[in-house]
């Protein structure tokens, strides 16, 4: 049985780590290299670093900064933001990333997923999907790059991503982002039932029990930011809680 993971998620805007609420109202929380150093000392399972302004500003990833971050990381590192080409992926991996997270390009250039999986292997291709509920109560995909909702059905869309070669799905609930009020359990269960690859879920962790709930809904890993930035909870405490709840995890 694969062990469930707890993954701190670090959002940064240029060279500053921020934390958002519902993808807005950013709050500065430090420098990317310093944050990476702290999580490395805590021996976390993995780390996800996402540049939230790269695509919006139409610029490539800051590979120099990513190299500095990777130098502090002795755990698997996933980086995302501004990934639009095979060369972006190649340079990200050369900078020290173990995996890359593709988001906006999954819409603008879905063939990139297939090409990247063929060239670098599905195991290092993560595709991010941001989901919110419409006023009618339907799940919709939110496109961070242009602040619009996509026409694609989220559950059909994640299936198509796996068919293209995605090795992992990073599922984020926009409605729950930064709220620390629990995960959208129905969304997690439906996405996990739709695909055969691991799903990392994010958006909502506010207490240790939320981690166990997400895993029991079908997630392979739980990504979290606010709970680790703004409370005394640590990734190790989350894993110990999960272990106590009967969930296989690496301690």
Tab-separated table of C-alpha atoms in Angstrom:
chain	number	residue	atom	x	y	z
A	1	UNK	CA	0.000	0.000	0.000
A	2	UNK	CA	1.308	3.464	-0.913
A	3	UNK	CA	1.684	5.719	2.097
A	4	UNK	CA	-0.377	8.889	2.238
A	5	UNK	CA	1.558	12.143	2.067
A	6	UNK	CA	1.333	15.545	3.695
A	7	UNK	CA	2.701	18.248	1.391
A	8	UNK	CA	3.219	21.882	2.362
A	9	UNK	CA	2.234	24.186	-0.503
A	10	UNK	CA	4.222	27.391	-0.915
A	11	UNK	CA	2.700	30.121	-3.084
A	12	UNK	CA	4.997	32.910	-4.122
A	13	UNK	CA	4.521	36.118	-6.065
A	14	UNK	CA	7.815	36.939	-7.729
A	15	UNK	CA	10.211	36.610	-4.789
A	16	UNK	CA	7.764	36.812	-1.871
A	17	UNK	CA	5.838	33.922	-0.315
A	18	UNK	CA	2.153	34.783	0.018
A	19	UNK	CA	-1.018	33.135	1.241
A	20	UNK	CA	-4.341	33.733	-0.434
A	21	UNK	CA	-7.986	33.455	0.534
A	22	UNK	CA	-10.184	32.243	-2.327
A	23	UNK	CA	-7.337	33.092	-4.727
A	24	UNK	CA	-7.300	36.752	-3.581
A	25	UNK	CA	-6.327	38.914	-0.582
A	26	UNK	CA	-2.692	37.865	-0.568
A	27	UNK	CA	-0.749	38.083	2.688
A	28	UNK	CA	3.058	38.112	2.698
A	29	UNK	CA	4.612	35.370	4.823
A	30	UNK	CA	8.327	35.300	3.957
A	31	UNK	CA	11.032	34.579	1.392
A	32	UNK	CA	10.882	31.368	-0.687
A	33	UNK	CA	14.383	30.194	0.236
A	34	UNK	CA	13.819	30.746	3.951
A	35	UNK	CA	10.495	28.905	3.831
A	36	UNK	CA	12.112	25.999	1.964
A	37	UNK	CA	14.841	25.873	4.603
A	38	UNK	CA	12.270	25.639	7.412
A	39	UNK	CA	10.343	22.824	5.746
A	40	UNK	CA	13.538	20.949	4.984
A	41	UNK	CA	14.442	21.069	8.685
A	42	UNK	CA	11.019	19.591	9.434
A	43	UNK	CA	11.710	16.689	7.053
A	44	UNK	CA	8.441	16.978	5.142
A	45	UNK	CA	7.411	14.301	2.621
A	46	UNK	CA	7.399	16.673	-0.343
A	47	UNK	CA	7.157	20.358	-1.121
A	48	UNK	CA	5.114	22.192	-3.759
A	49	UNK	CA	6.245	25.661	-4.900
A	50	UNK	CA	3.847	27.594	-7.146
A	51	UNK	CA	4.555	31.000	-8.696
A	52	UNK	CA	1.050	32.451	-8.813
A	53	UNK	CA	1.922	35.493	-10.926
A	54	UNK	CA	4.127	33.989	-13.660
A	55	UNK	CA	1.344	33.067	-16.081
A	56	UNK	CA	-0.694	36.207	-15.379
A	57	UNK	CA	2.390	38.331	-16.101
A	58	UNK	CA	3.232	36.166	-19.125
A	59	UNK	CA	6.733	35.376	-17.924
A	60	UNK	CA	8.663	32.127	-17.494
A	61	UNK	CA	9.524	30.638	-14.117
A	62	UNK	CA	12.318	32.297	-12.163
A	63	UNK	CA	14.830	29.492	-12.649
A	64	UNK	CA	17.520	31.224	-10.580
A	65	UNK	CA	15.184	31.412	-7.589
A	66	UNK	CA	14.069	27.825	-8.141
A	67	UNK	CA	17.694	26.700	-8.102
A	68	UNK	CA	18.170	28.482	-4.763
A	69	UNK	CA	15.035	26.823	-3.387
A	70	UNK	CA	16.066	23.388	-4.671
A	71	UNK	CA	19.462	23.767	-3.005
A	72	UNK	CA	17.637	23.884	0.339
A	73	UNK	CA	15.368	20.921	-0.380
A	74	UNK	CA	16.326	17.356	0.399
A	75	UNK	CA	12.866	16.035	-0.359
A	76	UNK	CA	10.884	15.728	-3.630
A	77	UNK	CA	10.118	19.185	-5.001
A	78	UNK	CA	7.293	20.113	-7.370
A	79	UNK	CA	7.339	23.522	-9.002
A	80	UNK	CA	4.695	25.279	-11.062
A	81	UNK	CA	3.678	28.627	-12.472
A	82	UNK	CA	4.562	29.849	-15.939
A	83	UNK	CA	5.166	26.351	-17.337
A	84	UNK	CA	4.220	26.648	-21.012
A	85	UNK	CA	6.738	24.595	-22.988
A	86	UNK	CA	8.950	21.530	-22.983
A	87	UNK	CA	11.908	23.833	-22.478
A	88	UNK	CA	10.296	25.313	-19.348
A	89	UNK	CA	9.925	21.785	-18.015
A	90	UNK	CA	13.482	20.847	-18.948
A	91	UNK	CA	14.913	23.932	-17.251
A	92	UNK	CA	12.748	23.355	-14.177
A	93	UNK	CA	14.061	19.823	-13.817
A	94	UNK	CA	17.618	21.024	-14.362
A	95	UNK	CA	17.063	23.643	-11.646
A	96	UNK	CA	16.340	20.826	-9.210
A	97	UNK	CA	12.634	20.079	-9.464
A	98	UNK	CA	11.527	16.453	-9.297
A	99	UNK	CA	8.110	17.218	-10.774
A	100	UNK	CA	6.461	20.123	-12.558
A	101	UNK	CA	2.887	21.296	-12.186
A	102	UNK	CA	1.136	22.422	-15.364
A	103	UNK	CA	-2.035	24.461	-14.990
A	104	UNK	CA	-3.045	27.106	-17.540
A	105	UNK	CA	-1.222	25.330	-20.371
A	106	UNK	CA	-3.531	22.352	-19.868
A	107	UNK	CA	-6.173	24.531	-21.568
A	108	UNK	CA	-4.093	26.557	-24.009
A	109	UNK	CA	-1.853	23.679	-25.099
A	110	UNK	CA	-3.104	20.277	-23.897
A	111	UNK	CA	-0.692	18.533	-26.261
A	112	UNK	CA	2.090	19.765	-23.958
A	113	UNK	CA	1.004	17.187	-21.395
A	114	UNK	CA	1.334	14.327	-23.862
A	115	UNK	CA	4.663	15.612	-25.183
A	116	UNK	CA	6.022	16.154	-21.675
A	117	UNK	CA	4.924	12.725	-20.486
A	118	UNK	CA	6.567	11.140	-23.513
A	119	UNK	CA	9.821	13.068	-23.119
A	120	UNK	CA	10.225	13.202	-19.337
A	121	UNK	CA	7.886	10.483	-18.044
A	122	UNK	CA	4.406	10.734	-16.545
A	123	UNK	CA	5.846	10.392	-13.052
A	124	UNK	CA	7.104	13.982	-13.127
A	125	UNK	CA	4.045	15.587	-14.749
A	126	UNK	CA	1.456	16.992	-12.340
A	127	UNK	CA	-1.546	18.903	-13.668
A	128	UNK	CA	-3.263	21.457	-11.467
A	129	UNK	CA	-7.035	21.860	-11.606
A	130	UNK	CA	-8.753	24.677	-9.704
A	131	UNK	CA	-12.455	24.100	-9.069
A	132	UNK	CA	-15.246	26.242	-7.655
A	133	UNK	CA	-19.010	26.004	-7.383
A	134	UNK	CA	-21.170	28.171	-9.606
A	135	UNK	CA	-24.209	30.043	-8.309
A	136	UNK	CA	-26.259	27.098	-9.561
A	137	UNK	CA	-24.250	24.732	-7.360
A	138	UNK	CA	-22.361	23.079	-10.239
A	139	UNK	CA	-18.658	22.396	-10.072
A	140	UNK	CA	-16.739	24.486	-12.590
A	141	UNK	CA	-13.052	24.797	-13.460
A	142	UNK	CA	-11.593	28.191	-12.622
A	143	UNK	CA	-8.878	29.551	-14.924
A	144	UNK	CA	-6.508	31.612	-12.808
A	145	UNK	CA	-4.764	33.060	-15.867
A	146	UNK	CA	-7.790	35.075	-17.020
A	147	UNK	CA	-10.112	34.817	-13.993
A	148	UNK	CA	-12.819	32.969	-15.924
A	149	UNK	CA	-14.596	29.638	-15.637
A	150	UNK	CA	-13.872	26.993	-18.266
A	151	UNK	CA	-16.630	25.279	-20.192
A	152	UNK	CA	-15.231	21.789	-19.559
A	153	UNK	CA	-16.836	19.499	-17.002
A	154	UNK	CA	-14.251	19.054	-14.205
A	155	UNK	CA	-14.662	15.301	-13.978
A	156	UNK	CA	-14.440	14.697	-17.711
A	157	UNK	CA	-11.503	17.092	-17.804
A	158	UNK	CA	-9.411	15.247	-15.209
A	159	UNK	CA	-10.051	11.993	-17.064
A	160	UNK	CA	-8.776	13.588	-20.269
A	161	UNK	CA	-5.650	14.812	-18.469
A	162	UNK	CA	-4.792	11.288	-17.395
A	163	UNK	CA	-5.403	10.002	-20.915
A	164	UNK	CA	-2.917	12.608	-22.160
A	165	UNK	CA	-0.292	11.385	-19.713
A	166	UNK	CA	-0.659	13.279	-16.438
A	167	UNK	CA	0.900	11.238	-13.659
A	168	UNK	CA	-0.778	13.107	-10.828
A	169	UNK	CA	-3.612	15.600	-10.328
A	170	UNK	CA	-3.310	18.602	-8.023
A	171	UNK	CA	-6.893	19.494	-7.091
A	172	UNK	CA	-7.550	22.842	-5.447
A	173	UNK	CA	-10.907	24.094	-4.194
A	174	UNK	CA	-11.125	27.834	-4.889
A	175	UNK	CA	-14.102	28.217	-2.546
A	176	UNK	CA	-12.180	26.684	0.348
A	177	UNK	CA	-8.767	28.210	-0.403
A	178	UNK	CA	-7.312	29.773	2.739
A	179	UNK	CA	-10.566	29.394	4.686
A	180	UNK	CA	-9.198	26.658	6.999
A	181	UNK	CA	-12.740	25.331	7.335
A	182	UNK	CA	-12.379	21.807	5.955
A	183	UNK	CA	-12.233	20.246	2.504
A	184	UNK	CA	-14.987	19.825	-0.061
A	185	UNK	CA	-15.429	16.109	0.530
A	186	UNK	CA	-17.836	15.552	-2.351
A	187	UNK	CA	-15.469	17.201	-4.829
A	188	UNK	CA	-12.527	15.120	-3.628
A	189	UNK	CA	-14.459	11.858	-3.793
A	190	UNK	CA	-15.804	12.518	-7.287
A	191	UNK	CA	-12.439	13.524	-8.736
A	192	UNK	CA	-10.652	10.573	-7.132
A	193	UNK	CA	-13.298	8.217	-8.517
A	194	UNK	CA	-12.759	9.705	-11.984
A	195	UNK	CA	-9.043	8.962	-12.331
A	196	UNK	CA	-6.591	6.151	-11.743
A	197	UNK	CA	-3.613	8.332	-10.796
A	198	UNK	CA	-2.784	9.863	-7.401
A	199	UNK	CA	-4.679	13.016	-6.465
A	200	UNK	CA	-3.209	15.725	-4.249
A	201	UNK	CA	-5.970	17.828	-2.695
A	202	UNK	CA	-5.646	21.367	-1.374
A	203	UNK	CA	-7.896	24.126	-0.142
A	204	UNK	CA	-9.438	23.881	3.302
A	205	UNK	CA	-7.133	22.234	5.854
A	206	UNK	CA	-7.693	23.945	9.191
A	207	UNK	CA	-7.357	21.164	11.731
A	208	UNK	CA	-5.569	17.831	11.889
A	209	UNK	CA	-8.732	15.815	11.339
A	210	UNK	CA	-9.159	17.458	7.930
A	211	UNK	CA	-6.075	15.596	6.667
A	212	UNK	CA	-7.523	12.224	7.629
A	213	UNK	CA	-10.905	13.098	6.132
A	214	UNK	CA	-9.348	14.028	2.781
A	215	UNK	CA	-7.445	10.751	2.590
A	216	UNK	CA	-10.548	8.761	3.479
A	217	UNK	CA	-12.349	10.535	0.607
A	218	UNK	CA	-9.806	9.032	-1.778
A	219	UNK	CA	-6.916	11.506	-1.900
A	220	UNK	CA	-3.375	10.160	-2.049
A	221	UNK	CA	-1.869	13.301	-0.540
A	222	UNK	CA	-2.976	16.458	1.202
A	223	UNK	CA	-1.499	19.825	0.300
A	224	UNK	CA	-1.771	22.624	2.837
A	225	UNK	CA	-0.446	26.113	3.459
A	226	UNK	CA	-2.414	28.278	5.911
A	227	UNK	CA	-2.512	25.702	8.689
A	228	UNK	CA	1.285	25.499	8.625
A	229	UNK	CA	1.856	29.242	8.172
A	230	UNK	CA	-0.631	30.574	10.715
A	231	UNK	CA	-1.073	27.896	13.400
A	232	UNK	CA	1.263	25.812	15.518
A	233	UNK	CA	0.363	22.635	13.603
A	234	UNK	CA	3.236	20.955	11.758
A	235	UNK	CA	3.339	18.423	8.920
A	236	UNK	CA	4.672	15.813	11.355
A	237	UNK	CA	1.729	16.352	13.694
A	238	UNK	CA	-0.640	15.943	10.757
A	239	UNK	CA	1.005	12.650	9.803
A	240	UNK	CA	0.937	11.387	13.379
A	241	UNK	CA	-2.760	12.170	13.545
A	242	UNK	CA	-3.360	10.327	10.282
A	243	UNK	CA	-1.365	7.350	11.532
A	244	UNK	CA	-3.475	7.295	14.680
A	245	UNK	CA	-6.575	7.284	12.481
A	246	UNK	CA	-5.375	4.098	10.780
A	247	UNK	CA	-3.906	5.724	7.675
A	248	UNK	CA	-0.567	4.452	6.371
A	249	UNK	CA	1.928	7.308	6.379
A	250	UNK	CA	5.674	7.799	6.684
A	251	UNK	CA	6.706	8.987	10.151
